[in-house]
Structures are given as structure tokens and as C-alpha cells.
Short mmCIF file of C-alpha atoms in Angstrom, two decimals:
data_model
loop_
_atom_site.label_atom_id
_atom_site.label_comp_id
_atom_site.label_asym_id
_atom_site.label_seq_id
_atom_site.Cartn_x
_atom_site.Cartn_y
_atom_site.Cartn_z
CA UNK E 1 113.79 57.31 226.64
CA UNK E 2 111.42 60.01 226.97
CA UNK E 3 111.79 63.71 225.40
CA UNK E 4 110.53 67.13 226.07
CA UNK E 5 108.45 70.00 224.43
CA UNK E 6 110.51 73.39 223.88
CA UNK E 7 109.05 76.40 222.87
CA UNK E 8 111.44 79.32 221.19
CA UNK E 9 109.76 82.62 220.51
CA UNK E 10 109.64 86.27 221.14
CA UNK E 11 109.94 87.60 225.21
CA UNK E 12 106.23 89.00 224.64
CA UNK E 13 104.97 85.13 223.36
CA UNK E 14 107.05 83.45 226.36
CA UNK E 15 104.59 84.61 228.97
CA UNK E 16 101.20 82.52 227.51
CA UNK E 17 103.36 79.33 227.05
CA UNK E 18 104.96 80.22 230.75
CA UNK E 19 101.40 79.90 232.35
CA UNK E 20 100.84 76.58 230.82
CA UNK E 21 104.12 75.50 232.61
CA UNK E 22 106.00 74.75 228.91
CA UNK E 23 109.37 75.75 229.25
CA UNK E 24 110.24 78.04 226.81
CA UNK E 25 113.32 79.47 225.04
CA UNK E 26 113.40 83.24 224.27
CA UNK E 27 114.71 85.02 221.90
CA UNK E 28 114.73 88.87 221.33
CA UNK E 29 116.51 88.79 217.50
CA UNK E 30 116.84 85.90 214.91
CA UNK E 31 120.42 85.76 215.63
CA UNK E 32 119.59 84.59 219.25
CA UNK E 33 116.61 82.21 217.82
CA UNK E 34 119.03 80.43 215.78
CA UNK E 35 122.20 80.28 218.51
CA UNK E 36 119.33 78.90 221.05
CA UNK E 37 117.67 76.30 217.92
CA UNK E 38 121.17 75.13 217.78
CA UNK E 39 121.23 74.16 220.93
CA UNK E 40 117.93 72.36 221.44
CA UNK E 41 119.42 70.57 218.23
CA UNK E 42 121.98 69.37 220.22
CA UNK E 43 120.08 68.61 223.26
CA UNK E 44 119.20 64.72 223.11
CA UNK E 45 116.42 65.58 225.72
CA UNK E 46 114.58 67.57 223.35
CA UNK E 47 111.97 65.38 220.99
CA UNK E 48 109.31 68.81 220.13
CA UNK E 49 110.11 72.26 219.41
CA UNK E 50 107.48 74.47 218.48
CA UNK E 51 109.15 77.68 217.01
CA UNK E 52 107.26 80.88 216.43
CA UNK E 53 107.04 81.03 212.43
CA UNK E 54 108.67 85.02 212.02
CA UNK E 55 112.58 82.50 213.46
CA UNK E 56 111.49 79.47 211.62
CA UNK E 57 111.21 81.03 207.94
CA UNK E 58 114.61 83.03 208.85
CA UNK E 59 117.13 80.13 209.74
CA UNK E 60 119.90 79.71 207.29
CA UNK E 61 119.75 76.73 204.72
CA UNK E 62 122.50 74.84 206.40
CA UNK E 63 120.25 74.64 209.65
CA UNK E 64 117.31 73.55 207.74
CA UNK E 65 118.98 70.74 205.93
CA UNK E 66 120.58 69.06 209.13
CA UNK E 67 116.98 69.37 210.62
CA UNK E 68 115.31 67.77 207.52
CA UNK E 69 117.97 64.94 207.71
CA UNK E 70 117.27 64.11 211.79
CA UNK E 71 113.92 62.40 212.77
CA UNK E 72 114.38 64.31 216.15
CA UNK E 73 113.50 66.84 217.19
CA UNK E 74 110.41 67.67 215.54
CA UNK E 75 109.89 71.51 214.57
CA UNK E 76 106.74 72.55 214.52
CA UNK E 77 106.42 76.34 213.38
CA UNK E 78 103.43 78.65 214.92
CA UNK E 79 102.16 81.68 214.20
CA UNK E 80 102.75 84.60 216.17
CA UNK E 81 100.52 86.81 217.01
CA UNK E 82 99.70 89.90 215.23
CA UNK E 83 99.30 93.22 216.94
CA UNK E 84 98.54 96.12 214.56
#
């Protein structure tokens, strides 16, 4: 069985991942990051998601644990970019 890379983050990250043909999830508000995580969860397709860190270090403790107990997918937090 093969699985995919996701990508969740931010409408203004989407675009650089969108180039590289990645598809990407996006989410405008941690309440959407964690509604579209859960789904990715649940998606047996998905093997990688690489989650911009800002949604990552927000999602509630119940998410974490079922991640930390599940050897797929893989989440992989990245820094966003800074623009000051």
C-alpha cells in the first residue's frame, strides 16, 4: 500500500507548496486546522502530514494522544514563515 504527503497550513503558505505540486490542506483559523487534521487522521491514504507549527502547538490534548498512539500518519510540524 502506498501513502501520500499532505500539507495543512495557512492560505498565504498553500501557494509555495502548490507550485511544488504537494497537495495541500488550508486552513484560515485553528478551528479549521484541527476539523481538516481530523480528517487526514482518518484518511488511510494519508502516511505524511507536514503541519505548519502556529496549528500543530494549538491542537487539543485528546488529538495529540490518539496521534502519539498511531504509527501513521506521521506529523511533521514546520515553521511558518515570519513576516514582520
Amino acid at each position: 500500500m502506498s501513502t501520500q504527503l499532505r500539507i495543512l497550513c495557512r492560505p498565504e503558505v498553500a501557494a509555495g507548496f502548490s507550485l511544488a505540486s504537494v497537495p495541500v490542506r488550508e486552513a484560515a483559523t485553528t478551528a479549521d486546522a484541527v476539523a481538516a487534521f481530523q480528517e487526514l487522521l482518518d484518511d488511510p491514504s494519508v502516511g505524511v502530514v507536514l503541519m505548519e507549527e502556529m496549528f500543530y502547538d494549538q491542537l487539543p490534548d485528546d488529538i495529540r494522544r490518539r496521534v502519539a498512539r498511531r504509527p501513521s500518519p506521521m506529523v511533521v510540524p514546520f515553521p511558518g514563515p515570519v513576516w514582520e
